[in-house]
Amino acid sequence: MLAFPGGFGHQGVAGRGGEPAGDWHGGWRRILFPGSFVGEPMRPSAFIVREALRPELAELPGRLCEAGFDVRLVPHLYHLPEESALWGMLAALEGPAVFLLPLHPRPIEALLRRHQAWRPGRVALDLRAWDQPESLVAELRSRMAVPSGHGSVSVLEGAAGLRWYPVVDEERCTHCGSCHQFCLFGVYELDERKRVRIAHPDRCKPGCPACSRICPQGALMFPLYAKDAAIAGAPGQYPKPDAAARKMFYARTGLTCPACGQAGKPGARPGAPVCGECGRPRVAAAGGRDELDALLDGLEHLQEGR
Ligand code: SF4
Ligand code: SF4
């Protein structure tokens, strides 16, 4: 186990040679350590959410430091306020970095993209999936070049309360605007290019992941949603189609349903059959037949005419 001459408390910094160095800026500490030696790769930073260090991972910071990483123990980045100086520091950070949070990797990446802190070559790992420091260190060493010698360990402060908001998987989002039309609380806005962005995340209702169920691309993630791994952003998963949420979408927005062609607020027609997509009562055509029957008849005529 590595000793940390500079201490290991909130402001504790252990540098190479045991010389703490740095000063405090807006709640986080600027670390003043020499960089890598000429010809060596840049020393990677490892950001670890300190509250996620379970007892079995207690030695992880020291092991990573021994392995050559500059370890930064940080508050939970999902809960970090939008205006936190730590986001600015992460956006300005150069060189390789790994982010170890108790979240699936997709929402970690989405969160960092939101704050311009994601770059090619950065790595996001779900700390919940690991219980042995050695195997995690080996995984990281296999994924990035690390210069010789020890790194450092420091604690970066930043007030973090509890937050709840969606993050967007940019690789899936097509900017269709459905989430913006659906949300009643102004969480989303359209920019000048009609692209959806999360403008007011803290207006989201805690515990509710409703819009993730109507996104046609499965692009919306609520990283803390424990009841459904797909909604929490598990790799390769998509939230299951949710008929009730789709009906709520059409009721709220009044948009035209691609299945039955109706638009506007659903009228009251007790006992009438309803559209399976939007939930609006079907409009009965002459003879008691509904629109779908008429459409199917038209299709049959077309086929017969070929
Ligand atoms: S509903 Fe999904 S795909 Fe459409 S804009 Fe929102 S996040 Fe993007
Ligand atoms: S969960 Fe509800 S309040 Fe939150 S962003 Fe989605 S629609 Fe809006």
mmCIF file of C-alpha atoms and ligand atoms in Angstrom:
data_model
loop_
_atom_site.group_PDB
_atom_site.id
_atom_site.type_symbol
_atom_site.label_atom_id
_atom_site.label_comp_id
_atom_site.label_asym_id
_atom_site.label_seq_id
_atom_site.Cartn_x
_atom_site.Cartn_y
_atom_site.Cartn_z
ATOM 1 C CA MET A 1 0.000 0.000 0.000
ATOM 2 C CA LEU A 2 1.404 3.350 -0.975
ATOM 3 C CA ALA A 3 1.906 5.988 1.707
ATOM 4 C CA PHE A 4 0.675 9.508 0.988
ATOM 5 C CA PRO A 5 3.142 11.961 2.565
ATOM 6 C CA GLY A 6 0.931 14.928 1.794
ATOM 7 C CA GLY A 7 -2.016 13.479 3.670
ATOM 8 C CA PHE A 8 -5.225 12.102 2.283
ATOM 9 C CA GLY A 9 -7.931 14.336 3.626
ATOM 10 C CA HIS A 10 -10.088 16.842 1.791
ATOM 11 C CA GLN A 11 -7.143 19.022 0.883
ATOM 12 C CA GLY A 12 -4.544 16.297 1.036
ATOM 13 C CA VAL A 13 -2.270 16.064 -1.951
ATOM 14 C CA ALA A 14 0.512 13.604 -2.381
ATOM 15 C CA GLY A 15 2.970 14.574 -5.077
ATOM 16 C CA ARG A 16 6.019 12.962 -6.444
ATOM 17 C CA GLY A 17 8.685 13.229 -3.763
ATOM 18 C CA GLY A 18 6.001 13.943 -1.185
ATOM 19 C CA GLU A 19 5.821 17.656 -1.977
ATOM 20 C CA PRO A 20 2.272 18.932 -1.899
ATOM 21 C CA ALA A 21 1.812 21.751 -4.323
ATOM 22 C CA GLY A 22 -1.098 23.697 -5.699
ATOM 23 C CA ASP A 23 -3.614 26.326 -4.750
ATOM 24 C CA TRP A 24 -7.393 26.508 -4.476
ATOM 25 C CA HIS A 25 -9.576 28.020 -7.184
ATOM 26 C CA GLY A 26 -13.326 28.208 -6.837
ATOM 27 C CA GLY A 27 -13.639 25.004 -4.843
ATOM 28 C CA TRP A 28 -11.103 22.852 -6.676
ATOM 29 C CA ARG A 29 -7.386 22.635 -6.336
ATOM 30 C CA ARG A 30 -5.044 23.379 -9.174
ATOM 31 C CA ILE A 31 -2.357 20.750 -9.034
ATOM 32 C CA LEU A 32 1.155 21.898 -9.841
ATOM 33 C CA PHE A 33 3.119 18.782 -10.639
ATOM 34 C CA PRO A 34 5.742 18.362 -13.299
ATOM 35 C CA GLY A 35 4.401 16.692 -16.424
ATOM 36 C CA SER A 36 5.780 13.589 -18.037
ATOM 37 C CA PHE A 37 9.402 13.428 -19.108
ATOM 38 C CA VAL A 38 10.252 14.130 -22.733
ATOM 39 C CA GLY A 39 9.563 11.107 -24.913
ATOM 40 C CA GLU A 40 7.137 9.549 -22.452
ATOM 41 C CA PRO A 41 3.369 9.475 -22.856
ATOM 42 C CA MET A 42 1.377 12.070 -20.928
ATOM 43 C CA ARG A 43 0.474 10.886 -17.485
ATOM 44 C CA PRO A 44 -3.203 9.926 -17.520
ATOM 45 C CA SER A 45 -5.618 11.302 -14.959
ATOM 46 C CA ALA A 46 -8.003 8.961 -13.179
ATOM 47 C CA PHE A 47 -11.122 10.646 -11.803
ATOM 48 C CA ILE A 48 -12.810 8.551 -9.148
ATOM 49 C CA VAL A 49 -16.093 9.400 -7.443
ATOM 50 C CA ARG A 50 -14.939 9.033 -3.896
ATOM 51 C CA GLU A 51 -18.345 8.101 -2.459
ATOM 52 C CA ALA A 52 -18.351 5.096 -4.816
ATOM 53 C CA LEU A 53 -15.191 3.612 -3.294
ATOM 54 C CA ARG A 54 -16.649 0.597 -1.555
ATOM 55 C CA PRO A 55 -14.438 -1.069 1.133
ATOM 56 C CA GLU A 56 -13.144 -3.617 -1.374
ATOM 57 C CA LEU A 57 -11.943 -0.759 -3.598
ATOM 58 C CA ALA A 58 -10.399 1.310 -0.789
ATOM 59 C CA GLU A 59 -6.878 0.691 -2.114
ATOM 60 C CA LEU A 60 -7.745 1.633 -5.682
ATOM 61 C CA PRO A 61 -6.427 5.255 -5.502
ATOM 62 C CA GLY A 62 -3.078 4.078 -4.151
ATOM 63 C CA ARG A 63 -2.808 1.257 -6.678
ATOM 64 C CA LEU A 64 -3.540 3.581 -9.571
ATOM 65 C CA CYS A 65 -1.017 6.108 -8.241
ATOM 66 C CA GLU A 66 1.625 3.374 -8.028
ATOM 67 C CA ALA A 67 0.749 2.374 -11.579
ATOM 68 C CA GLY A 68 1.503 5.910 -12.798
ATOM 69 C CA PHE A 69 -1.918 7.615 -12.863
ATOM 70 C CA ASP A 70 -2.636 11.042 -11.417
ATOM 71 C CA VAL A 71 -5.638 10.172 -9.277
ATOM 72 C CA ARG A 72 -8.307 12.784 -8.598
ATOM 73 C CA LEU A 73 -10.973 11.947 -6.050
ATOM 74 C CA VAL A 74 -14.042 13.938 -7.015
ATOM 75 C CA PRO A 75 -17.664 14.345 -5.910
ATOM 76 C CA HIS A 76 -20.314 12.498 -7.917
ATOM 77 C CA LEU A 77 -20.156 14.261 -11.280
ATOM 78 C CA TYR A 78 -23.845 13.639 -12.071
ATOM 79 C CA HIS A 79 -24.817 15.680 -9.005
ATOM 80 C CA LEU A 80 -22.286 18.439 -9.607
ATOM 81 C CA PRO A 81 -24.030 21.800 -10.284
ATOM 82 C CA GLU A 82 -23.964 23.080 -13.852
ATOM 83 C CA GLU A 83 -21.946 26.107 -12.818
ATOM 84 C CA SER A 84 -19.302 24.204 -10.829
ATOM 85 C CA ALA A 85 -15.719 25.263 -11.543
ATOM 86 C CA LEU A 86 -14.822 21.580 -11.671
ATOM 87 C CA TRP A 87 -16.620 21.289 -15.030
ATOM 88 C CA GLY A 88 -14.426 24.046 -16.422
ATOM 89 C CA MET A 89 -11.356 22.262 -15.156
ATOM 90 C CA LEU A 90 -12.436 18.992 -16.771
ATOM 91 C CA ALA A 91 -13.178 20.755 -20.066
ATOM 92 C CA ALA A 92 -9.732 22.357 -20.057
ATOM 93 C CA LEU A 93 -7.904 19.187 -19.064
ATOM 94 C CA GLU A 94 -5.423 17.926 -21.609
ATOM 95 C CA GLY A 95 -4.159 14.411 -22.065
ATOM 96 C CA PRO A 96 -5.679 11.014 -21.461
ATOM 97 C CA ALA A 97 -8.149 10.493 -18.657
ATOM 98 C CA VAL A 98 -10.338 7.801 -17.217
ATOM 99 C CA PHE A 99 -13.606 8.450 -15.385
ATOM 100 C CA LEU A 100 -14.691 5.938 -12.779
ATOM 101 C CA LEU A 101 -18.260 6.604 -11.674
ATOM 102 C CA PRO A 102 -21.029 4.396 -10.292
ATOM 103 C CA LEU A 103 -22.951 4.768 -13.591
ATOM 104 C CA HIS A 104 -23.075 2.923 -16.891
ATOM 105 C CA PRO A 105 -20.381 4.128 -19.323
ATOM 106 C CA ARG A 106 -22.887 5.580 -21.859
ATOM 107 C CA PRO A 107 -24.348 8.164 -19.447
ATOM 108 C CA ILE A 108 -20.863 8.986 -18.120
ATOM 109 C CA GLU A 109 -19.783 9.834 -21.646
ATOM 110 C CA ALA A 110 -23.010 11.768 -22.307
ATOM 111 C CA LEU A 111 -22.537 13.752 -19.104
ATOM 112 C CA LEU A 112 -18.968 14.657 -20.008
ATOM 113 C CA ARG A 113 -19.992 15.581 -23.571
ATOM 114 C CA ARG A 114 -22.626 17.887 -22.141
ATOM 115 C CA HIS A 115 -19.843 19.776 -20.367
ATOM 116 C CA GLN A 116 -17.350 19.629 -23.279
ATOM 117 C CA ALA A 117 -15.142 17.321 -21.233
ATOM 118 C CA TRP A 118 -15.188 14.239 -23.468
ATOM 119 C CA ARG A 119 -12.368 13.631 -25.931
ATOM 120 C CA PRO A 120 -11.259 10.716 -28.071
ATOM 121 C CA GLY A 121 -9.068 8.443 -26.008
ATOM 122 C CA ARG A 122 -10.911 9.092 -22.761
ATOM 123 C CA VAL A 123 -12.312 6.099 -20.955
ATOM 124 C CA ALA A 124 -15.515 5.767 -18.900
ATOM 125 C CA LEU A 125 -16.003 2.772 -16.640
ATOM 126 C CA ASP A 126 -18.786 1.744 -14.291
ATOM 127 C CA LEU A 127 -17.137 1.448 -10.889
ATOM 128 C CA ARG A 128 -19.983 -0.811 -9.698
ATOM 129 C CA ALA A 129 -18.775 -3.540 -12.046
ATOM 130 C CA TRP A 130 -15.401 -3.910 -10.309
ATOM 131 C CA ASP A 131 -14.511 -5.306 -6.910
ATOM 132 C CA GLN A 132 -10.762 -5.862 -7.188
ATOM 133 C CA PRO A 133 -8.357 -2.905 -7.557
ATOM 134 C CA GLU A 134 -5.742 -5.092 -9.276
ATOM 135 C CA SER A 135 -8.033 -6.136 -12.118
ATOM 136 C CA LEU A 136 -9.226 -2.566 -12.690
ATOM 137 C CA VAL A 137 -5.645 -1.254 -12.756
ATOM 138 C CA ALA A 138 -4.687 -4.016 -15.222
ATOM 139 C CA GLU A 139 -7.654 -3.124 -17.443
ATOM 140 C CA LEU A 140 -6.695 0.549 -17.520
ATOM 141 C CA ARG A 141 -3.028 -0.171 -18.179
ATOM 142 C CA SER A 142 -4.073 -2.292 -21.121
ATOM 143 C CA ARG A 143 -6.148 0.582 -22.529
ATOM 144 C CA MET A 144 -3.764 3.516 -22.197
ATOM 145 C CA ALA A 145 -0.052 4.206 -22.203
ATOM 146 C CA VAL A 146 1.304 5.251 -18.802
ATOM 147 C CA PRO A 147 4.731 6.830 -18.211
ATOM 148 C CA SER A 148 7.140 5.377 -15.685
ATOM 149 C CA GLY A 149 7.101 6.369 -12.016
ATOM 150 C CA HIS A 150 4.347 7.106 -9.549
ATOM 151 C CA GLY A 151 1.527 9.490 -10.209
ATOM 152 C CA SER A 152 -0.171 11.559 -7.535
ATOM 153 C CA VAL A 153 -3.368 11.537 -5.509
ATOM 154 C CA SER A 154 -5.466 14.583 -4.761
ATOM 155 C CA VAL A 155 -8.963 15.424 -3.652
ATOM 156 C CA LEU A 156 -10.961 17.876 -5.741
ATOM 157 C CA GLU A 157 -13.812 19.505 -3.918
ATOM 158 C CA GLY A 158 -17.059 20.728 -5.374
ATOM 159 C CA ALA A 159 -20.445 21.054 -3.722
ATOM 160 C CA ALA A 160 -22.790 18.360 -5.004
ATOM 161 C CA GLY A 161 -26.388 17.984 -3.811
ATOM 162 C CA LEU A 162 -28.793 15.411 -5.200
ATOM 163 C CA ARG A 163 -29.938 15.986 -8.760
ATOM 164 C CA TRP A 164 -32.204 14.197 -11.258
ATOM 165 C CA TYR A 165 -32.261 14.931 -14.978
ATOM 166 C CA PRO A 166 -31.928 13.212 -18.356
ATOM 167 C CA VAL A 167 -28.749 12.921 -20.371
ATOM 168 C CA VAL A 168 -28.747 12.349 -24.128
ATOM 169 C CA ASP A 169 -26.837 9.717 -26.050
ATOM 170 C CA GLU A 170 -25.724 11.877 -28.963
ATOM 171 C CA GLU A 171 -24.945 8.869 -31.094
ATOM 172 C CA ARG A 172 -28.615 7.842 -30.978
ATOM 173 C CA CYS A 173 -30.438 11.176 -30.923
ATOM 174 C CA THR A 174 -31.835 12.313 -34.282
ATOM 175 C CA HIS A 175 -33.175 15.617 -32.893
ATOM 176 C CA CYS A 176 -36.719 14.639 -33.778
ATOM 177 C CA GLY A 177 -38.001 16.984 -31.054
ATOM 178 C CA SER A 178 -40.413 14.506 -29.431
ATOM 179 C CA CYS A 179 -38.919 14.957 -25.949
ATOM 180 C CA HIS A 180 -39.153 18.730 -26.300
ATOM 181 C CA GLN A 181 -42.822 18.478 -27.342
ATOM 182 C CA PHE A 182 -43.619 15.993 -24.579
ATOM 183 C CA CYS A 183 -42.036 17.610 -21.517
ATOM 184 C CA LEU A 184 -44.383 19.946 -19.666
ATOM 185 C CA PHE A 185 -41.675 21.504 -17.542
ATOM 186 C CA GLY A 186 -39.354 23.159 -20.039
ATOM 187 C CA VAL A 187 -36.387 20.880 -19.490
ATOM 188 C CA TYR A 188 -35.660 20.825 -23.222
ATOM 189 C CA GLU A 189 -35.177 23.644 -25.698
ATOM 190 C CA LEU A 190 -34.477 23.853 -29.408
ATOM 191 C CA ASP A 191 -31.384 25.742 -30.462
ATOM 192 C CA GLU A 192 -31.203 27.953 -33.546
ATOM 193 C CA ARG A 193 -30.565 24.851 -35.686
ATOM 194 C CA LYS A 194 -33.672 23.122 -34.262
ATOM 195 C CA ARG A 195 -31.526 20.703 -32.354
ATOM 196 C CA VAL A 196 -32.766 19.559 -28.974
ATOM 197 C CA ARG A 197 -30.714 20.435 -25.933
ATOM 198 C CA ILE A 198 -31.270 20.041 -22.222
ATOM 199 C CA ALA A 199 -31.540 23.666 -21.187
ATOM 200 C CA HIS A 200 -32.987 23.445 -17.670
ATOM 201 C CA PRO A 201 -32.121 20.025 -16.237
ATOM 202 C CA ASP A 202 -33.171 20.857 -12.704
ATOM 203 C CA ARG A 203 -36.785 21.427 -13.784
ATOM 204 C CA CYS A 204 -37.087 17.663 -14.271
ATOM 205 C CA LYS A 205 -39.320 15.875 -11.774
ATOM 206 C CA PRO A 206 -37.216 13.716 -9.420
ATOM 207 C CA GLY A 207 -37.688 10.003 -9.938
ATOM 208 C CA CYS A 208 -39.638 10.323 -13.194
ATOM 209 C CA PRO A 209 -38.108 8.998 -16.444
ATOM 210 C CA ALA A 210 -41.265 9.538 -18.564
ATOM 211 C CA CYS A 211 -39.668 11.036 -21.671
ATOM 212 C CA SER A 212 -37.152 8.169 -21.981
ATOM 213 C CA ARG A 213 -40.157 5.967 -22.812
ATOM 214 C CA ILE A 214 -41.302 8.062 -25.753
ATOM 215 C CA CYS A 215 -37.931 8.698 -27.395
ATOM 216 C CA PRO A 216 -38.090 6.736 -30.658
ATOM 217 C CA GLN A 217 -34.317 6.214 -30.657
ATOM 218 C CA GLY A 218 -33.820 5.159 -27.038
ATOM 219 C CA ALA A 219 -31.456 8.116 -26.679
ATOM 220 C CA LEU A 220 -32.637 9.476 -23.334
ATOM 221 C CA MET A 221 -31.062 8.126 -20.181
ATOM 222 C CA PHE A 222 -31.797 8.679 -16.531
ATOM 223 C CA PRO A 223 -28.565 7.341 -15.059
ATOM 224 C CA LEU A 224 -29.901 6.859 -11.523
ATOM 225 C CA TYR A 225 -33.081 5.000 -12.528
ATOM 226 C CA ALA A 226 -32.716 1.688 -10.713
ATOM 227 C CA LYS A 227 -35.851 -0.097 -11.982
ATOM 228 C CA ASP A 228 -34.810 -0.403 -15.630
ATOM 229 C CA ALA A 229 -31.181 -0.791 -16.736
ATOM 230 C CA ALA A 230 -32.067 0.263 -20.296
ATOM 231 C CA ILE A 231 -33.401 3.614 -19.060
ATOM 232 C CA ALA A 232 -30.318 3.954 -16.834
ATOM 233 C CA GLY A 233 -28.167 3.645 -19.982
ATOM 234 C CA ALA A 234 -26.886 0.066 -19.866
ATOM 235 C CA PRO A 235 -24.640 -0.693 -22.867
ATOM 236 C CA GLY A 236 -26.498 -1.742 -26.011
ATOM 237 C CA GLN A 237 -29.934 -1.650 -24.366
ATOM 238 C CA TYR A 238 -33.041 0.242 -25.502
ATOM 239 C CA PRO A 239 -36.081 1.009 -23.326
ATOM 240 C CA LYS A 240 -38.982 -1.264 -24.222
ATOM 241 C CA PRO A 241 -41.775 0.337 -26.265
ATOM 242 C CA ASP A 242 -44.295 1.691 -23.792
ATOM 243 C CA ALA A 243 -47.850 1.927 -25.172
ATOM 244 C CA ALA A 244 -49.137 4.023 -22.248
ATOM 245 C CA ALA A 245 -46.331 6.552 -22.674
ATOM 246 C CA ARG A 246 -46.964 6.797 -26.446
ATOM 247 C CA LYS A 247 -50.659 7.506 -25.794
ATOM 248 C CA MET A 248 -49.714 10.142 -23.251
ATOM 249 C CA PHE A 249 -47.419 11.685 -25.862
ATOM 250 C CA TYR A 250 -50.239 12.123 -28.411
ATOM 251 C CA ALA A 251 -52.663 13.337 -25.750
ATOM 252 C CA ARG A 252 -50.181 15.985 -24.609
ATOM 253 C CA THR A 253 -48.935 17.161 -27.967
ATOM 254 C CA GLY A 254 -52.018 16.676 -30.170
ATOM 255 C CA LEU A 255 -49.684 15.568 -32.991
ATOM 256 C CA THR A 256 -50.892 13.508 -35.922
ATOM 257 C CA CYS A 257 -50.788 9.784 -35.280
ATOM 258 C CA PRO A 258 -48.948 7.869 -38.037
ATOM 259 C CA ALA A 259 -51.166 4.812 -37.470
ATOM 260 C CA CYS A 260 -54.687 6.294 -37.636
ATOM 261 C CA GLY A 261 -54.027 9.760 -39.059
ATOM 262 C CA GLN A 262 -55.938 11.581 -36.331
ATOM 263 C CA ALA A 263 -54.657 14.748 -34.692
ATOM 264 C CA GLY A 264 -55.633 16.986 -31.790
ATOM 265 C CA LYS A 265 -56.927 16.121 -28.389
ATOM 266 C CA PRO A 266 -58.770 12.802 -28.217
ATOM 267 C CA GLY A 267 -62.552 13.244 -28.199
ATOM 268 C CA ALA A 268 -64.818 11.303 -25.852
ATOM 269 C CA ARG A 269 -66.490 8.366 -27.639
ATOM 270 C CA PRO A 270 -67.425 5.854 -24.960
ATOM 271 C CA GLY A 271 -67.271 2.283 -26.207
ATOM 272 C CA ALA A 272 -65.561 3.153 -29.508
ATOM 273 C CA PRO A 273 -62.497 1.107 -30.517
ATOM 274 C CA VAL A 274 -59.277 3.017 -29.951
ATOM 275 C CA CYS A 275 -56.111 3.353 -32.002
ATOM 276 C CA GLY A 276 -53.377 1.134 -30.578
ATOM 277 C CA GLU A 277 -50.700 3.793 -31.204
ATOM 278 C CA CYS A 278 -52.236 7.045 -29.969
ATOM 279 C CA GLY A 279 -55.232 5.816 -27.944
ATOM 280 C CA ARG A 280 -57.677 8.145 -29.726
ATOM 281 C CA PRO A 281 -61.132 6.678 -30.372
ATOM 282 C CA ARG A 282 -61.294 5.584 -33.989
ATOM 283 C CA VAL A 283 -63.660 7.560 -36.189
ATOM 284 C CA ALA A 284 -66.335 5.187 -37.517
ATOM 285 C CA ALA A 285 -66.710 5.303 -41.288
ATOM 286 C CA ALA A 286 -70.042 4.911 -43.068
ATOM 287 C CA GLY A 287 -71.662 1.551 -42.328
ATOM 288 C CA GLY A 288 -70.043 1.332 -38.910
ATOM 289 C CA ARG A 289 -66.643 0.492 -40.350
ATOM 290 C CA ASP A 290 -63.653 2.434 -39.095
ATOM 291 C CA GLU A 291 -60.841 4.209 -40.933
ATOM 292 C CA LEU A 292 -58.532 1.257 -40.743
ATOM 293 C CA ASP A 293 -61.090 -0.922 -42.529
ATOM 294 C CA ALA A 294 -61.366 1.684 -45.270
ATOM 295 C CA LEU A 295 -57.584 1.842 -45.640
ATOM 296 C CA LEU A 296 -57.301 -1.948 -45.862
ATOM 297 C CA ASP A 297 -60.050 -2.046 -48.496
ATOM 298 C CA GLY A 298 -58.179 0.551 -50.537
ATOM 299 C CA LEU A 299 -54.988 -1.488 -50.311
ATOM 300 C CA GLU A 300 -56.756 -4.606 -51.514
ATOM 301 C CA HIS A 301 -58.174 -2.732 -54.507
ATOM 302 C CA LEU A 302 -54.711 -1.486 -55.391
ATOM 303 C CA GLN A 303 -53.274 -4.999 -55.251
ATOM 304 C CA GLU A 304 -56.084 -6.388 -57.382
ATOM 305 C CA GLY A 305 -55.498 -3.682 -59.980
ATOM 306 C CA ARG A 306 -51.836 -4.697 -60.549
HETATM 307 S S1 SF4 B 1 -36.976 12.208 -28.474
HETATM 308 FE FE1 SF4 B 1 -34.981 11.169 -28.504
HETATM 309 S S2 SF4 B 1 -34.272 11.249 -30.637
HETATM 310 FE FE2 SF4 B 1 -35.922 12.759 -30.394
HETATM 311 S S3 SF4 B 1 -34.834 14.676 -29.888
HETATM 312 FE FE3 SF4 B 1 -35.400 13.727 -27.936
HETATM 313 S S4 SF4 B 1 -33.604 12.516 -27.372
HETATM 314 FE FE4 SF4 B 1 -33.378 13.002 -29.534
HETATM 315 S S1 SF4 B 2 -38.951 13.061 -17.000
HETATM 316 FE FE1 SF4 B 2 -40.712 14.394 -17.261
HETATM 317 S S2 SF4 B 2 -40.072 16.381 -16.382
HETATM 318 FE FE2 SF4 B 2 -38.203 15.160 -16.708
HETATM 319 S S3 SF4 B 2 -37.460 15.814 -18.707
HETATM 320 FE FE3 SF4 B 2 -38.723 13.987 -19.030
HETATM 321 S S4 SF4 B 2 -40.783 14.741 -19.478
HETATM 322 FE FE4 SF4 B 2 -39.617 16.451 -18.589
#
